[in-house]
Amino acid sequence: MRLAVTGREGQVAASLVEAARGRDDVEVVAVGRPALDLARPDTVFAALEAARPDIVVSAAAYTAVDQAEDEKDLAFTVNATGAGKVAEAAERLGVPVIHLSTDYVFDGAKDGAYVETDATAPLGVYGASKLAGEEAVAAANPRHIILRTAWVYSPFGRNFVKTMLRLAADRDEIAVVADQWGNPTSALDITDAILHAAAKVRDDRNFVAFGVYHLAGEGDTNWSGFARHILDTSRALGGPYAKVRDIATADYPTKARRPQNSRLSSAKFARVLGWQAPQWRASVDVAIGHLPIGRTCIPVN
Ligand SMILES: NC(=O)c1ccc[n+]([C@@H]2O[C@H](COP(=O)([O-])OP(=O)(O)OC[C@H]3O[C@@H](n4cnc5c(N)ncnc54)[C@H](OP(=O)(O)O)[C@@H]3O)[C@@H](O)[C@H]2O)c1
């Protein structure tokens, strides 16, 4: 099975490429800039055609949540028009598309975990552009799986886990928001889930369960609880450690508003596609195990 994933250095793209290295039944081709530039949607088809995929994974996105408030046109071009072109290219090539989306399509006002049928109401430009992307993907290719995920980290790229480790290397205490709740999700697990779903779609010619799915780590916490677990694990491995001090969202103003409740229920994915995400703490430990903690260097991203 040959997957083309959009983006080169992104967390999900890099994790997929890495996962395929250890398997002989899967080949992953990362297709990114300059050949495929979602800001120039006319580049998309030729780049994906050249990759000759059995399935397209649409992981590239404009992900700078705060900056998107000032770059609305670019965010929509990349996340909506560009994503739609990726799904359209897959359709023209006769293959399904697995498209990554986000908890930011919700406003966070729900009490409890969001399910796929809950009403969307993005709080900012990034969430609105990703929601428009979902609509463009669904309209362009009926054979789509839209995976909404959240709080993604991995051994690759920039993310909260690496930021906490970097800060702990030169501070005794880190202030972290304790009133936003969600499910930390490892890109290594997302990769497993994507490969599982891709094989299912490819092997089952009668597969009809296309649509929207939520996929996030099992169990929930707030950013502060997430940070504490990262730093406890790091300390146990001989890596950097700092105390975590709880603060409120109001103490850490950002340009874009974030949902206070980002919890996603992954029950539909488990029931229909037969893959269950691990407990988030176990996945954090696995990801940190991939980093050079306590050995020769501290991650710099
Ligand atoms: N990170 C999260 O917490 C989170 C949460 C929920 C949903 N998601 C969604 O999950 C997906 C994967 O996220 P991630 O964390 O892997 O993202 P990421 O690490 O921020 O990487 C973004 C990727 O998009 C690519 N990209 C950006 N602009 C592009 C353009 N104009 N043309 C082509 N490629 C472009 C980047 O390319 P380069 O390789 O060239 O830099 C990079 O590969 C995204 O769709 C994101 O919206 C992420």
mmCIF file of C-alpha atoms and ligand atoms in Angstrom:
data_model
loop_
_atom_site.group_PDB
_atom_site.id
_atom_site.type_symbol
_atom_site.label_atom_id
_atom_site.label_comp_id
_atom_site.label_asym_id
_atom_site.label_seq_id
_atom_site.Cartn_x
_atom_site.Cartn_y
_atom_site.Cartn_z
ATOM 1 C CA MET A 1 0.000 0.000 0.000
ATOM 2 C CA ARG A 2 1.392 3.350 -1.065
ATOM 3 C CA LEU A 3 0.373 6.492 0.804
ATOM 4 C CA ALA A 4 1.092 10.044 -0.288
ATOM 5 C CA VAL A 5 1.080 12.415 2.684
ATOM 6 C CA THR A 6 1.045 16.182 2.256
ATOM 7 C CA GLY A 7 3.721 18.125 4.130
ATOM 8 C CA ARG A 8 7.314 17.120 4.722
ATOM 9 C CA GLU A 9 8.406 18.227 8.190
ATOM 10 C CA GLY A 10 4.981 18.249 9.866
ATOM 11 C CA GLN A 11 4.439 16.065 12.934
ATOM 12 C CA VAL A 12 1.959 13.698 11.293
ATOM 13 C CA ALA A 13 3.804 13.553 7.960
ATOM 14 C CA ALA A 14 7.166 12.869 9.631
ATOM 15 C CA SER A 15 5.622 10.234 11.928
ATOM 16 C CA LEU A 16 4.054 8.448 8.950
ATOM 17 C CA VAL A 17 7.339 8.421 7.049
ATOM 18 C CA GLU A 18 9.093 7.056 10.134
ATOM 19 C CA ALA A 19 6.444 4.344 10.698
ATOM 20 C CA ALA A 20 6.776 3.128 7.109
ATOM 21 C CA ARG A 21 10.548 2.721 7.514
ATOM 22 C CA GLY A 22 9.941 -0.248 9.792
ATOM 23 C CA ARG A 23 7.390 -2.003 7.541
ATOM 24 C CA ASP A 24 7.569 -3.665 4.166
ATOM 25 C CA ASP A 25 3.800 -3.599 3.480
ATOM 26 C CA VAL A 26 3.567 0.209 3.479
ATOM 27 C CA GLU A 27 5.328 2.892 1.491
ATOM 28 C CA VAL A 28 4.879 6.554 2.405
ATOM 29 C CA VAL A 29 5.790 9.380 0.066
ATOM 30 C CA ALA A 30 5.871 12.827 1.666
ATOM 31 C CA VAL A 31 4.813 15.481 -0.842
ATOM 32 C CA GLY A 32 5.429 19.079 0.164
ATOM 33 C CA ARG A 33 6.723 22.474 -0.786
ATOM 34 C CA PRO A 34 7.802 23.581 -3.312
ATOM 35 C CA ALA A 35 6.300 20.817 -5.508
ATOM 36 C CA LEU A 36 3.006 20.849 -3.598
ATOM 37 C CA ASP A 37 2.186 24.265 -2.145
ATOM 38 C CA LEU A 38 -1.307 24.605 -0.732
ATOM 39 C CA ALA A 39 -0.973 28.379 -1.003
ATOM 40 C CA ARG A 40 -0.767 27.748 -4.758
ATOM 41 C CA PRO A 41 -3.572 25.203 -5.187
ATOM 42 C CA ASP A 42 -2.757 24.769 -8.894
ATOM 43 C CA THR A 43 0.408 22.855 -7.828
ATOM 44 C CA VAL A 44 -1.533 20.124 -6.020
ATOM 45 C CA PHE A 45 -2.691 17.720 -8.707
ATOM 46 C CA ALA A 46 0.604 17.225 -10.559
ATOM 47 C CA ALA A 47 2.521 16.702 -7.320
ATOM 48 C CA LEU A 48 0.101 14.045 -6.054
ATOM 49 C CA GLU A 49 -0.204 12.363 -9.450
ATOM 50 C CA ALA A 50 3.579 11.945 -9.531
ATOM 51 C CA ALA A 51 3.435 10.130 -6.162
ATOM 52 C CA ARG A 52 1.084 7.408 -7.577
ATOM 53 C CA PRO A 53 -0.750 6.871 -4.271
ATOM 54 C CA ASP A 54 -3.273 4.188 -3.296
ATOM 55 C CA ILE A 55 -4.482 6.627 -0.626
ATOM 56 C CA VAL A 56 -3.825 10.321 0.002
ATOM 57 C CA VAL A 57 -3.285 11.566 3.561
ATOM 58 C CA SER A 58 -3.987 15.279 3.782
ATOM 59 C CA ALA A 59 -1.924 16.382 6.792
ATOM 60 C CA ALA A 60 -0.394 19.679 5.642
ATOM 61 C CA ALA A 61 -2.066 22.772 6.993
ATOM 62 C CA TYR A 62 -1.578 26.354 8.060
ATOM 63 C CA THR A 63 -1.318 25.612 11.804
ATOM 64 C CA ALA A 64 -0.187 28.962 13.295
ATOM 65 C CA VAL A 65 -3.339 29.546 15.351
ATOM 66 C CA ASP A 66 -2.580 33.080 16.578
ATOM 67 C CA GLN A 67 -0.942 34.292 13.360
ATOM 68 C CA ALA A 68 -4.004 33.123 11.436
ATOM 69 C CA GLU A 69 -5.970 35.976 13.024
ATOM 70 C CA ASP A 70 -3.778 38.356 10.947
ATOM 71 C CA GLU A 71 -3.472 36.124 7.869
ATOM 72 C CA LYS A 72 -7.047 35.096 7.267
ATOM 73 C CA ASP A 73 -6.772 34.905 3.467
ATOM 74 C CA LEU A 74 -3.667 32.716 3.566
ATOM 75 C CA ALA A 75 -5.161 30.439 6.266
ATOM 76 C CA PHE A 76 -8.304 29.912 4.170
ATOM 77 C CA THR A 77 -6.355 29.405 0.933
ATOM 78 C CA VAL A 78 -4.203 26.694 2.531
ATOM 79 C CA ASN A 79 -6.718 25.056 4.872
ATOM 80 C CA ALA A 80 -9.876 25.316 2.772
ATOM 81 C CA THR A 81 -9.080 25.799 -0.940
ATOM 82 C CA GLY A 82 -5.819 23.830 -0.735
ATOM 83 C CA ALA A 83 -7.352 20.968 1.263
ATOM 84 C CA GLY A 84 -10.226 20.802 -1.213
ATOM 85 C CA LYS A 85 -7.731 20.545 -4.093
ATOM 86 C CA VAL A 86 -5.949 17.668 -2.329
ATOM 87 C CA ALA A 87 -9.250 15.771 -1.976
ATOM 88 C CA GLU A 88 -10.162 16.606 -5.589
ATOM 89 C CA ALA A 89 -6.789 15.327 -6.802
ATOM 90 C CA ALA A 90 -7.370 12.061 -4.899
ATOM 91 C CA GLU A 91 -10.804 11.774 -6.526
ATOM 92 C CA ARG A 92 -9.304 12.340 -9.996
ATOM 93 C CA LEU A 93 -6.700 9.669 -9.247
ATOM 94 C CA GLY A 94 -9.492 7.309 -8.145
ATOM 95 C CA VAL A 95 -8.322 6.988 -4.518
ATOM 96 C CA PRO A 96 -9.721 7.885 -1.074
ATOM 97 C CA VAL A 97 -8.441 10.744 1.082
ATOM 98 C CA ILE A 98 -7.803 10.774 4.829
ATOM 99 C CA HIS A 99 -7.901 14.425 5.909
ATOM 100 C CA LEU A 100 -6.733 15.775 9.286
ATOM 101 C CA SER A 101 -8.918 18.307 11.052
ATOM 102 C CA THR A 102 -9.169 19.755 14.524
ATOM 103 C CA ASP A 103 -11.019 20.214 17.815
ATOM 104 C CA TYR A 104 -10.890 23.972 17.036
ATOM 105 C CA VAL A 105 -14.019 23.538 14.894
ATOM 106 C CA PHE A 106 -15.841 23.572 18.267
ATOM 107 C CA ASP A 107 -16.283 26.479 20.694
ATOM 108 C CA GLY A 108 -15.525 24.373 23.780
ATOM 109 C CA ALA A 109 -18.777 25.238 25.542
ATOM 110 C CA LYS A 110 -20.025 21.634 25.714
ATOM 111 C CA ASP A 111 -20.013 19.824 29.033
ATOM 112 C CA GLY A 112 -18.306 16.504 28.149
ATOM 113 C CA ALA A 113 -16.567 15.005 25.138
ATOM 114 C CA TYR A 114 -17.513 16.156 21.654
ATOM 115 C CA VAL A 115 -18.982 13.602 19.261
ATOM 116 C CA GLU A 116 -19.004 13.889 15.472
ATOM 117 C CA THR A 117 -22.623 15.066 15.301
ATOM 118 C CA ASP A 118 -22.148 18.001 17.690
ATOM 119 C CA ALA A 119 -22.672 21.455 16.221
ATOM 120 C CA THR A 120 -19.497 23.228 15.103
ATOM 121 C CA ALA A 121 -18.794 26.840 16.096
ATOM 122 C CA PRO A 122 -15.137 27.826 15.650
ATOM 123 C CA LEU A 123 -13.827 30.620 17.878
ATOM 124 C CA GLY A 124 -11.156 31.897 15.491
ATOM 125 C CA VAL A 125 -9.785 32.044 11.955
ATOM 126 C CA TYR A 126 -7.781 28.803 12.192
ATOM 127 C CA GLY A 127 -10.809 26.765 13.319
ATOM 128 C CA ALA A 128 -13.056 28.429 10.731
ATOM 129 C CA SER A 129 -10.543 27.731 7.946
ATOM 130 C CA LYS A 130 -10.240 24.071 8.999
ATOM 131 C CA LEU A 131 -14.034 23.716 9.104
ATOM 132 C CA ALA A 132 -14.229 25.188 5.590
ATOM 133 C CA GLY A 133 -11.549 22.628 4.662
ATOM 134 C CA GLU A 134 -13.704 19.768 5.953
ATOM 135 C CA GLU A 135 -16.565 21.002 3.779
ATOM 136 C CA ALA A 136 -14.311 21.367 0.724
ATOM 137 C CA VAL A 137 -12.855 17.861 1.217
ATOM 138 C CA ALA A 138 -16.304 16.262 1.619
ATOM 139 C CA ALA A 139 -17.604 18.074 -1.475
ATOM 140 C CA ALA A 140 -14.600 17.112 -3.632
ATOM 141 C CA ASN A 141 -14.271 13.408 -2.808
ATOM 142 C CA PRO A 142 -17.070 11.181 -1.487
ATOM 143 C CA ARG A 143 -14.428 8.658 -0.380
ATOM 144 C CA HIS A 144 -13.134 10.774 2.506
ATOM 145 C CA ILE A 145 -12.279 10.109 6.122
ATOM 146 C CA ILE A 146 -12.001 13.361 8.048
ATOM 147 C CA LEU A 147 -10.068 12.806 11.284
ATOM 148 C CA ARG A 148 -10.513 15.531 13.872
ATOM 149 C CA THR A 149 -7.704 15.332 16.374
ATOM 150 C CA ALA A 150 -6.332 17.562 19.157
ATOM 151 C CA TRP A 151 -3.323 18.526 21.280
ATOM 152 C CA VAL A 152 -0.867 16.761 18.956
ATOM 153 C CA TYR A 153 2.741 16.119 19.960
ATOM 154 C CA SER A 154 5.486 13.858 18.610
ATOM 155 C CA PRO A 155 9.253 13.400 18.574
ATOM 156 C CA PHE A 156 9.193 15.548 15.394
ATOM 157 C CA GLY A 157 8.606 19.241 14.764
ATOM 158 C CA ARG A 158 7.448 21.801 17.307
ATOM 159 C CA ASN A 159 4.991 20.859 20.008
ATOM 160 C CA PHE A 160 4.035 21.224 23.678
ATOM 161 C CA VAL A 161 6.115 18.247 24.887
ATOM 162 C CA LYS A 162 9.314 19.608 23.361
ATOM 163 C CA THR A 163 8.535 23.128 24.569
ATOM 164 C CA MET A 164 8.102 21.916 28.178
ATOM 165 C CA LEU A 165 11.397 20.005 28.033
ATOM 166 C CA ARG A 166 13.215 23.009 26.568
ATOM 167 C CA LEU A 167 11.831 25.389 29.195
ATOM 168 C CA ALA A 168 12.610 22.953 32.024
ATOM 169 C CA ALA A 169 16.226 22.876 30.922
ATOM 170 C CA ASP A 170 16.711 26.467 32.126
ATOM 171 C CA ARG A 171 13.905 27.229 34.624
ATOM 172 C CA ASP A 172 12.835 25.868 37.997
ATOM 173 C CA GLU A 173 9.159 26.631 37.501
ATOM 174 C CA ILE A 174 6.847 26.822 34.487
ATOM 175 C CA ALA A 175 3.404 28.475 34.577
ATOM 176 C CA VAL A 176 0.861 26.464 32.605
ATOM 177 C CA VAL A 177 -2.836 27.000 31.874
ATOM 178 C CA ALA A 178 -5.014 24.724 34.016
ATOM 179 C CA ASP A 179 -8.522 25.614 32.829
ATOM 180 C CA GLN A 180 -8.455 24.252 29.265
ATOM 181 C CA TRP A 181 -9.225 20.549 29.003
ATOM 182 C CA GLY A 182 -8.517 18.028 26.250
ATOM 183 C CA ASN A 183 -6.895 14.779 25.138
ATOM 184 C CA PRO A 184 -3.134 14.856 24.442
ATOM 185 C CA THR A 185 -2.622 12.909 21.225
ATOM 186 C CA SER A 186 0.607 11.405 19.937
ATOM 187 C CA ALA A 187 1.252 11.723 16.208
ATOM 188 C CA LEU A 188 2.738 8.222 16.490
ATOM 189 C CA ASP A 189 -0.746 6.984 17.489
ATOM 190 C CA ILE A 190 -2.423 9.058 14.764
ATOM 191 C CA THR A 191 -0.064 7.348 12.326
ATOM 192 C CA ASP A 192 -1.050 3.897 13.601
ATOM 193 C CA ALA A 193 -4.699 4.803 13.286
ATOM 194 C CA ILE A 194 -4.245 6.194 9.760
ATOM 195 C CA LEU A 195 -2.422 3.051 8.603
ATOM 196 C CA HIS A 196 -5.164 0.918 10.171
ATOM 197 C CA ALA A 197 -7.940 2.936 8.487
ATOM 198 C CA ALA A 198 -6.091 3.014 5.157
ATOM 199 C CA ALA A 199 -5.716 -0.774 5.115
ATOM 200 C CA LYS A 200 -9.393 -1.182 5.987
ATOM 201 C CA VAL A 201 -10.519 1.119 3.189
ATOM 202 C CA ARG A 202 -8.204 -0.532 0.678
ATOM 203 C CA ASP A 203 -9.070 -4.139 1.624
ATOM 204 C CA ASP A 204 -12.821 -3.679 1.897
ATOM 205 C CA ARG A 205 -14.129 -2.821 -1.560
ATOM 206 C CA ASN A 206 -17.584 -2.355 -0.020
ATOM 207 C CA PHE A 207 -16.373 0.104 2.632
ATOM 208 C CA VAL A 208 -19.087 2.715 2.997
ATOM 209 C CA ALA A 209 -18.346 4.289 6.372
ATOM 210 C CA PHE A 210 -16.751 7.417 4.958
ATOM 211 C CA GLY A 211 -17.287 10.636 6.887
ATOM 212 C CA VAL A 212 -16.107 12.485 9.988
ATOM 213 C CA TYR A 213 -14.329 10.750 12.897
ATOM 214 C CA HIS A 214 -12.787 11.990 16.123
ATOM 215 C CA LEU A 215 -9.411 10.537 17.045
ATOM 216 C CA ALA A 216 -7.565 11.562 20.200
ATOM 217 C CA GLY A 217 -5.618 10.049 23.076
ATOM 218 C CA GLU A 218 -7.660 8.123 25.645
ATOM 219 C CA GLY A 219 -8.357 9.973 28.903
ATOM 220 C CA ASP A 220 -8.315 13.711 29.463
ATOM 221 C CA THR A 221 -6.384 16.350 31.362
ATOM 222 C CA ASN A 222 -5.638 20.058 31.280
ATOM 223 C CA TRP A 223 -2.438 21.656 29.906
ATOM 224 C CA SER A 224 -0.979 21.815 33.384
ATOM 225 C CA GLY A 225 -1.618 18.098 34.054
ATOM 226 C CA PHE A 226 -0.115 17.326 30.647
ATOM 227 C CA ALA A 227 2.990 19.368 31.550
ATOM 228 C CA ARG A 228 3.358 17.648 34.938
ATOM 229 C CA HIS A 229 3.306 14.207 33.350
ATOM 230 C CA ILE A 230 5.865 15.227 30.705
ATOM 231 C CA LEU A 231 8.244 16.591 33.337
ATOM 232 C CA ASP A 232 7.786 13.681 35.759
ATOM 233 C CA THR A 233 8.595 11.272 32.923
ATOM 234 C CA SER A 234 11.589 13.344 31.894
ATOM 235 C CA ARG A 235 12.917 13.402 35.475
ATOM 236 C CA ALA A 236 12.521 9.614 35.739
ATOM 237 C CA LEU A 237 14.663 9.290 32.590
ATOM 238 C CA GLY A 238 17.327 11.639 33.933
ATOM 239 C CA GLY A 239 16.149 14.544 31.768
ATOM 240 C CA PRO A 240 15.191 18.137 32.696
ATOM 241 C CA TYR A 241 12.552 18.837 35.352
ATOM 242 C CA ALA A 242 10.687 21.920 36.572
ATOM 243 C CA LYS A 243 7.768 22.506 38.917
ATOM 244 C CA VAL A 244 4.488 23.390 37.224
ATOM 245 C CA ARG A 245 2.413 26.317 38.524
ATOM 246 C CA ASP A 246 -1.265 26.430 37.529
ATOM 247 C CA ILE A 247 -2.493 29.616 35.882
ATOM 248 C CA ALA A 248 -5.786 30.603 34.233
ATOM 249 C CA THR A 249 -6.343 31.287 30.539
ATOM 250 C CA ALA A 250 -6.876 34.938 31.508
ATOM 251 C CA ASP A 251 -3.296 35.038 32.853
ATOM 252 C CA TYR A 252 -1.869 33.980 29.466
ATOM 253 C CA PRO A 253 -3.580 36.131 26.825
ATOM 254 C CA THR A 254 -3.266 35.000 23.213
ATOM 255 C CA LYS A 255 -4.463 36.612 20.007
ATOM 256 C CA ALA A 256 -6.801 33.718 19.151
ATOM 257 C CA ARG A 257 -9.314 32.332 21.644
ATOM 258 C CA ARG A 258 -8.990 28.624 22.421
ATOM 259 C CA PRO A 259 -11.809 26.221 23.318
ATOM 260 C CA GLN A 260 -11.941 25.609 27.093
ATOM 261 C CA ASN A 261 -13.164 22.083 26.441
ATOM 262 C CA SER A 262 -11.397 20.267 23.607
ATOM 263 C CA ARG A 263 -12.324 16.742 24.721
ATOM 264 C CA LEU A 264 -13.072 14.495 21.735
ATOM 265 C CA SER A 265 -14.818 11.130 21.995
ATOM 266 C CA SER A 266 -13.021 8.596 19.786
ATOM 267 C CA ALA A 267 -15.757 5.973 20.318
ATOM 268 C CA LYS A 268 -16.985 6.067 16.704
ATOM 269 C CA PHE A 269 -13.480 5.428 15.349
ATOM 270 C CA ALA A 270 -13.065 2.452 17.713
ATOM 271 C CA ARG A 271 -16.499 1.042 16.915
ATOM 272 C CA VAL A 272 -16.502 1.463 13.124
ATOM 273 C CA LEU A 273 -12.807 1.230 12.247
ATOM 274 C CA GLY A 274 -11.737 -1.105 15.067
ATOM 275 C CA TRP A 275 -8.759 0.834 16.457
ATOM 276 C CA GLN A 276 -8.518 2.134 20.002
ATOM 277 C CA ALA A 277 -6.123 4.910 21.029
ATOM 278 C CA PRO A 278 -3.851 4.140 24.008
ATOM 279 C CA GLN A 279 -4.085 6.020 27.319
ATOM 280 C CA TRP A 280 -2.494 9.438 26.797
ATOM 281 C CA ARG A 281 0.094 9.042 29.588
ATOM 282 C CA ALA A 282 1.478 5.834 28.058
ATOM 283 C CA SER A 283 1.768 7.536 24.671
ATOM 284 C CA VAL A 284 3.604 10.531 26.152
ATOM 285 C CA ASP A 285 6.125 8.118 27.667
ATOM 286 C CA VAL A 286 6.651 6.430 24.294
ATOM 287 C CA ALA A 287 7.178 9.756 22.499
ATOM 288 C CA ILE A 288 9.601 11.006 25.146
ATOM 289 C CA GLY A 289 11.444 7.702 24.821
ATOM 290 C CA HIS A 290 12.211 8.697 21.218
ATOM 291 C CA LEU A 291 13.927 11.907 22.348
ATOM 292 C CA PRO A 292 17.570 12.107 23.381
ATOM 293 C CA ILE A 293 16.634 12.917 26.987
ATOM 294 C CA GLY A 294 19.199 12.451 29.709
ATOM 295 C CA ARG A 295 21.739 11.333 27.164
ATOM 296 C CA THR A 296 23.634 13.848 25.134
ATOM 297 C CA CYS A 297 21.364 16.775 24.366
ATOM 298 C CA ILE A 298 18.075 18.493 25.057
ATOM 299 C CA PRO A 299 15.631 18.926 22.167
ATOM 300 C CA VAL A 300 15.798 22.436 20.794
ATOM 301 C CA ASN A 301 12.458 22.846 18.993
HETATM 302 N N1 LIG B 1 -0.753 20.169 16.088
HETATM 303 C C1 LIG B 1 -1.931 20.048 16.688
HETATM 304 O O1 LIG B 1 -2.047 20.163 17.930
HETATM 305 C C2 LIG B 1 -3.161 19.718 15.883
HETATM 306 C C3 LIG B 1 -4.378 19.608 16.564
HETATM 307 C C4 LIG B 1 -5.508 19.288 15.829
HETATM 308 C C5 LIG B 1 -5.435 19.093 14.467
HETATM 309 N N2 LIG B 1 -4.239 19.239 13.837
HETATM 310 C C6 LIG B 1 -4.223 19.046 12.375
HETATM 311 O O2 LIG B 1 -3.442 17.896 12.107
HETATM 312 C C7 LIG B 1 -2.732 18.061 10.878
HETATM 313 C C8 LIG B 1 -1.262 17.778 11.091
HETATM 314 O O3 LIG B 1 -0.770 18.680 12.080
HETATM 315 P P1 LIG B 1 0.769 18.728 12.457
HETATM 316 O O4 LIG B 1 0.838 18.977 13.922
HETATM 317 O O5 LIG B 1 1.459 17.554 11.831
HETATM 318 O O6 LIG B 1 1.177 20.064 11.695
HETATM 319 P P2 LIG B 1 2.589 20.806 11.717
HETATM 320 O O7 LIG B 1 3.580 20.014 12.461
HETATM 321 O O8 LIG B 1 2.306 22.220 12.113
HETATM 322 O O9 LIG B 1 2.996 20.764 10.193
HETATM 323 C C9 LIG B 1 2.286 21.453 9.231
HETATM 324 C C10 LIG B 1 2.650 20.878 7.890
HETATM 325 O O10 LIG B 1 1.936 21.612 6.908
HETATM 326 C C11 LIG B 1 2.840 21.957 5.894
HETATM 327 N N3 LIG B 1 2.425 23.188 5.240
HETATM 328 C C12 LIG B 1 2.145 24.382 5.799
HETATM 329 N N4 LIG B 1 1.826 25.278 4.837
HETATM 330 C C13 LIG B 1 1.904 24.595 3.661
HETATM 331 C C14 LIG B 1 1.707 24.956 2.308
HETATM 332 N N5 LIG B 1 1.357 26.188 1.952
HETATM 333 N N6 LIG B 1 1.883 24.005 1.354
HETATM 334 C C15 LIG B 1 2.254 22.759 1.680
HETATM 335 N N7 LIG B 1 2.479 22.356 2.935
HETATM 336 C C16 LIG B 1 2.299 23.275 3.918
HETATM 337 C C17 LIG B 1 4.185 22.141 6.591
HETATM 338 O O11 LIG B 1 5.144 22.056 5.594
HETATM 339 P P3 LIG B 1 6.741 22.013 5.831
HETATM 340 O O12 LIG B 1 7.032 20.580 6.080
HETATM 341 O O13 LIG B 1 7.255 22.529 4.532
HETATM 342 O O14 LIG B 1 6.990 22.926 7.000
HETATM 343 C C18 LIG B 1 4.132 20.983 7.569
HETATM 344 O O15 LIG B 1 4.554 19.794 6.930
HETATM 345 C C19 LIG B 1 -3.053 19.471 10.393
HETATM 346 O O16 LIG B 1 -4.073 19.375 9.440
HETATM 347 C C20 LIG B 1 -3.568 20.181 11.615
HETATM 348 O O17 LIG B 1 -4.499 21.187 11.267
HETATM 349 C C21 LIG B 1 -3.100 19.536 14.508
#
